[in-house]
Coordinates of C-alpha atoms in Angstrom, one line a residue:
M138 CA 10.1 8.8 17.9
L139 CA 8.6 7.2 14.9
V140 CA 8.8 3.9 13.8
A141 CA 8.2 3.2 10.1
S142 CA 9.6 -0.4 9.0
D143 CA 8.4 -2.8 6.6
K144 CA 7.7 -6.3 7.5
F145 CA 10.3 -9.0 8.2
K146 CA 9.2 -11.6 5.7
G147 CA 8.4 -14.8 7.2
S148 CA 8.7 -13.5 10.8
L149 CA 7.1 -10.2 11.6
T150 CA 4.5 -8.0 10.3
A151 CA 5.5 -4.4 10.0
A152 CA 3.2 -3.4 12.9
Q153 CA 4.7 -6.4 15.2
V154 CA 8.1 -4.7 14.2
A155 CA 6.8 -1.5 15.5
D156 CA 5.4 -2.8 18.4
A157 CA 8.6 -4.7 19.6
V158 CA 11.0 -1.8 18.7
G159 CA 8.7 0.4 20.7
A160 CA 8.7 -1.9 23.7
G161 CA 12.2 -1.9 23.8
V162 CA 12.6 1.9 23.5
R163 CA 10.1 2.5 26.4
R164 CA 12.0 0.0 28.5
A165 CA 15.0 1.9 28.2
R166 CA 13.4 5.4 28.3
P167 CA 10.0 5.2 29.9
D168 CA 9.3 8.9 28.9
A169 CA 9.6 8.1 25.2
R170 CA 6.4 8.6 23.0
V171 CA 6.7 6.3 20.4
R172 CA 4.6 6.5 17.2
A173 CA 4.1 3.7 14.4
V174 CA 3.5 4.0 10.7
P175 CA 3.8 0.5 9.3
V176 CA 4.9 0.6 5.7
A177 CA 5.4 -1.2 2.6
D178 CA 7.0 -1.0 -0.9
G179 CA 3.9 -1.7 -2.9
G180 CA 4.1 -5.6 -2.7
D181 CA 2.9 -7.8 0.1
G182 CA 2.3 -5.8 3.2
T183 CA 0.7 -3.0 1.3
L184 CA -2.7 -3.7 2.4
A185 CA -1.7 -4.2 5.8
A186 CA 0.0 -0.9 5.9
V187 CA -2.9 1.1 4.7
L188 CA -5.2 -0.9 6.9
D189 CA -3.2 0.3 9.8
A190 CA -3.4 3.9 8.1
G191 CA -7.3 3.9 8.7
F192 CA -8.4 2.3 5.5
T193 CA -11.3 -0.3 5.8
A194 CA -11.0 -3.8 4.6
V195 CA -13.5 -4.9 2.0
P196 CA -13.7 -8.7 1.6
V197 CA -14.1 -10.1 -2.2
T198 CA -13.6 -13.8 -3.6
A199 CA -11.7 -13.7 -6.9
S200 CA -9.8 -16.1 -8.9
G201 CA -6.4 -17.2 -7.8
P202 CA -3.3 -17.5 -10.0
T203 CA -4.6 -20.8 -11.3
G204 CA -8.1 -20.3 -11.4
E205 CA -9.3 -21.4 -8.1
P206 CA -11.5 -19.3 -6.1
V207 CA -9.6 -17.2 -3.2
D208 CA -10.9 -15.2 -0.3
T209 CA -9.2 -11.9 -0.4
R210 CA -9.7 -8.3 0.1
Y211 CA -9.1 -4.7 -0.7
A212 CA -8.9 -1.6 1.3
R213 CA -10.9 1.4 1.1
R214 CA -11.1 5.1 2.3
G215 CA -13.7 7.3 0.7
D216 CA -13.5 6.7 -3.0
V217 CA -10.0 5.3 -3.1
A218 CA -9.4 1.6 -3.1
V219 CA -6.0 -0.2 -2.5
V220 CA -5.5 -3.6 -4.3
E221 CA -2.6 -5.7 -3.6
L222 CA -2.0 -8.1 -6.4
A223 CA 0.1 -10.5 -4.1
A224 CA -3.0 -11.1 -2.1
V225 CA -4.9 -12.7 -4.9
S226 CA -2.6 -13.2 -7.9
G227 CA 0.8 -13.7 -6.0
L228 CA 3.1 -16.4 -5.2
V229 CA 1.7 -17.0 -1.9
R230 CA -1.6 -17.8 -3.6
L231 CA -0.4 -20.9 -5.5
P232 CA -2.0 -24.1 -4.4
G233 CA 0.5 -26.0 -2.4
G234 CA 3.1 -23.7 -3.4
R235 CA 3.6 -25.2 -6.9
L236 CA 5.0 -22.8 -9.4
R237 CA 3.2 -22.3 -12.6
P238 CA 5.2 -19.9 -14.8
L239 CA 3.3 -20.4 -18.1
C240 CA -0.4 -20.6 -16.9
A241 CA -0.5 -18.3 -13.9
T242 CA -2.8 -15.5 -14.6
S243 CA -3.6 -11.8 -13.1
R244 CA -7.3 -12.2 -13.9
G245 CA -8.2 -12.2 -9.9
T246 CA -6.4 -9.0 -9.5
G247 CA -8.8 -7.6 -12.1
E248 CA -11.7 -9.0 -10.5
V249 CA -11.0 -7.2 -7.3
M250 CA -10.5 -3.9 -9.1
A251 CA -13.7 -4.5 -10.8
A252 CA -15.4 -5.3 -7.3
A253 CA -14.0 -1.9 -6.1
I254 CA -15.2 -0.1 -9.1
A255 CA -18.7 -1.3 -8.9
A256 CA -18.7 -0.4 -5.1
G257 CA -18.2 3.4 -6.4
C258 CA -14.4 3.7 -6.0
R259 CA -13.0 6.2 -8.3
E260 CA -9.2 5.8 -7.7
I261 CA -7.6 2.6 -7.9
V262 CA -4.2 2.0 -6.1
L263 CA -2.5 -1.2 -7.5
G264 CA 0.5 -2.6 -5.7
V265 CA 2.1 -5.1 -8.1
G266 CA 4.8 -7.0 -6.3
G267 CA 5.1 -10.8 -5.6
S268 CA 3.2 -11.8 -8.8
A269 CA 2.8 -15.4 -9.6
G270 CA 2.6 -15.0 -13.6
T271 CA 3.9 -13.7 -16.7
D272 CA 0.7 -12.9 -18.7
G273 CA 1.4 -9.3 -19.6
G274 CA -1.7 -8.2 -17.6
A275 CA -4.1 -9.8 -20.1
G276 CA -5.8 -11.7 -17.4
L277 CA -6.5 -8.4 -15.4
V278 CA -7.9 -6.3 -18.4
A279 CA -9.9 -9.4 -19.4
A280 CA -11.6 -9.2 -15.9
L281 CA -12.3 -5.6 -16.4
G282 CA -14.1 -6.0 -19.6
A283 CA -11.5 -6.5 -22.5
R284 CA -12.1 -9.1 -24.8
L285 CA -9.0 -10.9 -26.0
L286 CA -9.9 -12.8 -29.2
D287 CA -8.2 -15.5 -31.1
A288 CA -8.4 -15.9 -34.9
S289 CA -11.7 -17.5 -34.7
G290 CA -13.1 -14.8 -32.7
D291 CA -13.2 -16.7 -29.3
D292 CA -11.8 -15.8 -26.0
I293 CA -8.1 -16.9 -25.3
G294 CA -7.3 -18.8 -22.4
D295 CA -5.3 -17.6 -19.3
G296 CA -1.6 -17.2 -18.8
G297 CA 1.4 -16.1 -20.7
V298 CA 1.1 -19.5 -22.6
A299 CA -2.2 -18.2 -24.2
L300 CA -0.7 -14.9 -25.3
P301 CA 0.4 -16.1 -28.9
D302 CA -3.3 -16.8 -29.5
V303 CA -4.4 -13.0 -29.5
A304 CA -5.4 -12.0 -32.7
S305 CA -7.5 -8.9 -31.8
I306 CA -8.6 -7.1 -28.9
D307 CA -11.9 -5.5 -28.2
L308 CA -11.7 -2.7 -25.7
T309 CA -15.4 -1.6 -25.5
G310 CA -16.2 -3.2 -22.2
L311 CA -13.0 -2.3 -20.7
R312 CA -13.3 1.4 -21.5
A313 CA -17.2 1.5 -20.2
A314 CA -16.0 -0.3 -17.0
T315 CA -13.2 2.0 -16.1
R316 CA -14.6 5.3 -17.3
G317 CA -13.7 8.0 -14.8
V318 CA -11.5 5.8 -12.9
A319 CA -7.8 6.7 -12.2
V320 CA -5.5 3.9 -11.8
T321 CA -2.1 4.3 -10.1
I322 CA 0.5 1.3 -10.1
A323 CA 2.8 1.0 -7.1
S324 CA 6.1 -0.6 -8.2
D325 CA 9.7 0.0 -7.6
V326 CA 10.7 -1.8 -10.9
D327 CA 11.9 -0.2 -13.8
N328 CA 12.3 -3.1 -16.3
P329 CA 10.6 -3.1 -19.8
L330 CA 8.3 -5.7 -21.1
T331 CA 10.5 -7.6 -23.1
G332 CA 14.0 -8.3 -23.9
P333 CA 17.0 -9.2 -21.5
R334 CA 15.8 -7.1 -18.9
G335 CA 12.1 -7.7 -19.5
A336 CA 9.5 -9.4 -17.3
A337 CA 10.1 -13.0 -18.4
A338 CA 14.0 -12.9 -18.5
V339 CA 14.7 -11.1 -15.2
Y340 CA 11.6 -12.6 -13.2
G341 CA 10.4 -15.6 -14.9
P342 CA 13.0 -17.8 -13.2
Q343 CA 11.7 -16.7 -9.7
K344 CA 8.3 -18.0 -10.9
G345 CA 9.7 -21.3 -11.9
A346 CA 10.4 -20.8 -15.7
G347 CA 13.5 -22.4 -16.9
P348 CA 15.4 -21.1 -20.1
A349 CA 13.1 -22.5 -22.5
E350 CA 10.0 -21.1 -20.7
V351 CA 11.7 -17.8 -20.4
A352 CA 12.2 -17.7 -24.1
R353 CA 8.8 -18.7 -24.7
L354 CA 7.1 -16.3 -22.4
D355 CA 9.3 -13.3 -23.8
A356 CA 8.1 -14.0 -27.4
A357 CA 4.5 -14.3 -26.2
L358 CA 4.7 -10.9 -24.3
A359 CA 6.4 -9.6 -27.6
H360 CA 3.3 -10.8 -29.7
W361 CA 0.9 -9.4 -26.9
A362 CA 2.8 -6.1 -27.3
D363 CA 2.2 -6.0 -31.2
V364 CA -1.4 -6.5 -30.8
V365 CA -1.8 -4.0 -28.2
A366 CA 0.2 -1.4 -30.2
R367 CA -1.9 -2.2 -33.3
T368 CA -5.0 -1.6 -31.2
T369 CA -4.2 1.6 -29.5
G370 CA -1.5 3.0 -31.8
R371 CA 1.0 3.2 -29.1
D372 CA 3.8 1.1 -28.4
L373 CA 4.7 1.0 -24.8
R374 CA 6.7 -2.3 -24.2
D375 CA 9.8 -0.3 -23.5
T376 CA 8.6 2.1 -21.1
P377 CA 10.1 1.7 -17.5
G378 CA 8.0 -0.4 -15.4
A379 CA 6.0 -2.2 -18.0
G380 CA 7.8 -5.3 -16.8
A381 CA 6.4 -5.0 -13.4
A382 CA 4.3 -8.1 -12.1
G383 CA 4.9 -10.1 -15.3
G384 CA 3.7 -7.4 -17.4
V385 CA 0.9 -6.3 -15.6
G386 CA 2.6 -2.7 -15.4
F387 CA 2.6 -2.8 -19.3
A388 CA -1.3 -3.6 -19.5
G389 CA -1.8 -0.8 -16.8
L390 CA 0.1 1.7 -18.7
A391 CA -1.2 0.7 -22.3
L392 CA -4.7 -0.1 -21.7
L393 CA -5.8 1.5 -18.6
G394 CA -3.8 4.8 -18.8
A395 CA -2.4 4.1 -15.2
A396 CA 0.4 6.2 -13.8
L397 CA 3.3 4.6 -12.3
R398 CA 4.7 5.7 -8.9
P399 CA 7.6 4.3 -6.5
G400 CA 5.4 2.0 -4.2
I401 CA 7.0 3.3 -1.1
E402 CA 6.5 6.8 -1.9
L403 CA 2.7 6.1 -2.6
V404 CA 2.2 4.0 0.6
L405 CA 4.0 6.8 2.6
D406 CA 1.3 9.3 1.2
L407 CA -1.6 6.8 2.0
A408 CA -0.4 6.0 5.4
G409 CA 0.1 9.9 6.3
F410 CA 4.0 9.7 7.0
A411 CA 4.4 13.3 6.6
G412 CA 2.2 14.1 9.3
A413 CA 3.3 11.5 11.6
L414 CA 6.9 12.8 11.0
R415 CA 6.0 16.3 12.6
G416 CA 7.5 16.6 16.0
A417 CA 9.4 13.3 15.7
D418 CA 13.3 13.4 16.7
L419 CA 14.4 9.9 15.1
V420 CA 12.8 7.5 12.7
V421 CA 13.4 3.9 13.0
T422 CA 12.9 2.1 9.5
G423 CA 13.8 -1.6 8.6
E424 CA 13.0 -4.8 6.5
G425 CA 14.0 -8.4 6.9
K426 CA 17.3 -8.0 5.1
L427 CA 19.2 -4.8 4.3
D428 CA 21.1 -5.4 1.0
E429 CA 21.8 -3.5 -2.2
Q430 CA 18.1 -4.2 -3.3
T431 CA 17.3 -2.1 -0.4
L432 CA 19.0 0.8 -2.0
H433 CA 16.7 0.6 -5.1
G434 CA 13.2 1.7 -4.1
K435 CA 12.7 -0.6 -1.2
A436 CA 10.8 0.8 2.0
P437 CA 13.8 1.9 4.1
A438 CA 15.5 3.8 1.5
G439 CA 12.3 5.5 0.9
V440 CA 11.6 6.5 4.5
A441 CA 15.2 7.7 4.7
R442 CA 14.6 9.9 1.9
A443 CA 11.3 11.4 3.1
A444 CA 12.9 11.6 6.6
G445 CA 15.9 13.2 5.3
R446 CA 14.0 16.2 3.6
A447 CA 12.6 16.9 6.9
G448 CA 15.7 16.7 8.8
V449 CA 15.0 14.0 10.9
P450 CA 17.7 11.2 11.6
V451 CA 17.1 7.7 10.6
V452 CA 18.5 4.4 11.9
A453 CA 17.4 0.8 10.7
V454 CA 16.7 -2.4 12.2
C455 CA 16.8 -5.7 10.2
G456 CA 17.0 -9.4 10.5
S457 CA 20.5 -9.1 8.8
T458 CA 22.7 -6.9 6.6
T459 CA 25.3 -7.0 4.0
L460 CA 25.6 -3.2 3.4
P461 CA 28.7 -1.4 4.9
P462 CA 28.2 1.7 7.1
A463 CA 29.4 3.7 4.0
R464 CA 26.5 2.6 1.6
L465 CA 23.9 3.0 4.5
H466 CA 25.1 6.4 5.2
D467 CA 24.6 7.3 1.4
T468 CA 21.0 6.4 1.8
G469 CA 20.4 8.5 4.7
I470 CA 20.6 5.6 7.5
R471 CA 22.9 6.6 10.2
A472 CA 23.2 2.9 11.8
A473 CA 21.6 -0.4 11.2
Y474 CA 20.8 -2.9 14.2
A475 CA 20.5 -6.6 13.0
L476 CA 19.1 -9.5 14.8
T477 CA 22.0 -11.5 13.9
D478 CA 24.2 -9.1 15.9
L479 CA 22.6 -10.7 18.9
E480 CA 21.9 -14.0 17.6
P481 CA 23.8 -15.8 14.8
D482 CA 21.3 -18.5 14.2
I483 CA 18.8 -17.6 11.7
D484 CA 16.2 -20.1 12.7
V485 CA 16.2 -18.4 16.3
C486 CA 16.1 -15.0 14.7
L487 CA 12.9 -16.1 13.0
R488 CA 11.5 -17.7 15.8
D489 CA 12.1 -14.9 18.5
G490 CA 12.4 -11.9 16.3
A491 CA 10.0 -9.8 18.6
R492 CA 12.3 -10.6 21.8
L493 CA 15.6 -9.6 19.8
L494 CA 13.9 -6.5 18.4
E495 CA 13.0 -5.3 21.8
T496 CA 16.7 -5.5 23.0
L497 CA 17.8 -3.7 19.7
G498 CA 15.1 -1.0 20.7
E499 CA 16.7 -0.4 24.0
R500 CA 20.0 0.0 22.3
I501 CA 18.7 2.6 19.8
A502 CA 16.9 4.5 22.7
A503 CA 20.5 4.4 24.7
E504 CA 22.5 5.6 21.7
H505 CA 20.3 7.9 19.8
L506 CA 17.7 9.4 21.8
E507 CA 18.6 12.5 23.8
G508 CA 17.4 13.4 27.6
G509 CA 13.8 14.6 28.1
E510 CA 10.6 13.7 26.6
T511 CA 10.7 12.3 22.9
E512 CA 8.1 12.0 20.3

């Protein structure tokens, strides 16, 4: 049996989920062999997933979303580096949790990428979920050597609020720093940069932007896209995924020549999921909440697709679910086992998630594992 779950946000890491489910399965079936491949969808938890898969953590100090230094890390294996935006420029890095929708920057993520490149990495995988800002990726490319200049020839400030000041872009330093480096962005977002489905309109409110600030940020991003198009000769603002991470997707596509891939697919590749799947007779996947968002690029749906192609059945564990069985089946998940099936009090579920998951593991073993040794 293989456990390939995402984290239960605010409660358990992906590895802890796997440990608890495995303990319950072995309690019911001492003969069971349980393997774990913790996964993520490109957002927070991506670093943990690849570190569990054998990458090495490399510590870095970089600028947080409002400029303060933060201790973070990237993961490395050979000449491949995995950078998690949430770990340096994410909402979780805002001082005191205070939202700063206008001035939060992606600069620190660019600094981490620059450190990996300076250390000899030739391939950068960038997971972009959980960003704190809406700066169109301007801070990121500035940290990698681009100069974003105002009408007086001075560098502009940080954050989406500064984008209207951009009059020209000097890409000389950026091109020199990233020559020979391939960048892949892991994201499940297909939003464009601007407009009613753009980065500001859809995700700005989650980052603290009210209606007036959303309009201001959307106009700023449109101006940024105009200047980038004038500089590069290509207008990519409407490309699906350009709106990822407050427009970091746009900067990656337009200025770094990045490729976009669904986050879960990329993480499964990096984690060696296909190899771990061989010989398994059941896959247990999961995340904190199974809902409609799960069906659109989240980890459980990606795991179910990959396992389904190999003909391996899949069940899910979760904190709670709003998906009826028919919707789960459409995704390739035979059944879902929720903590709230055992304990309706959410606070108890958050506090005692591991204990409850062990009980669910026992149920899964009893209902889905046949006699004899399993793997």
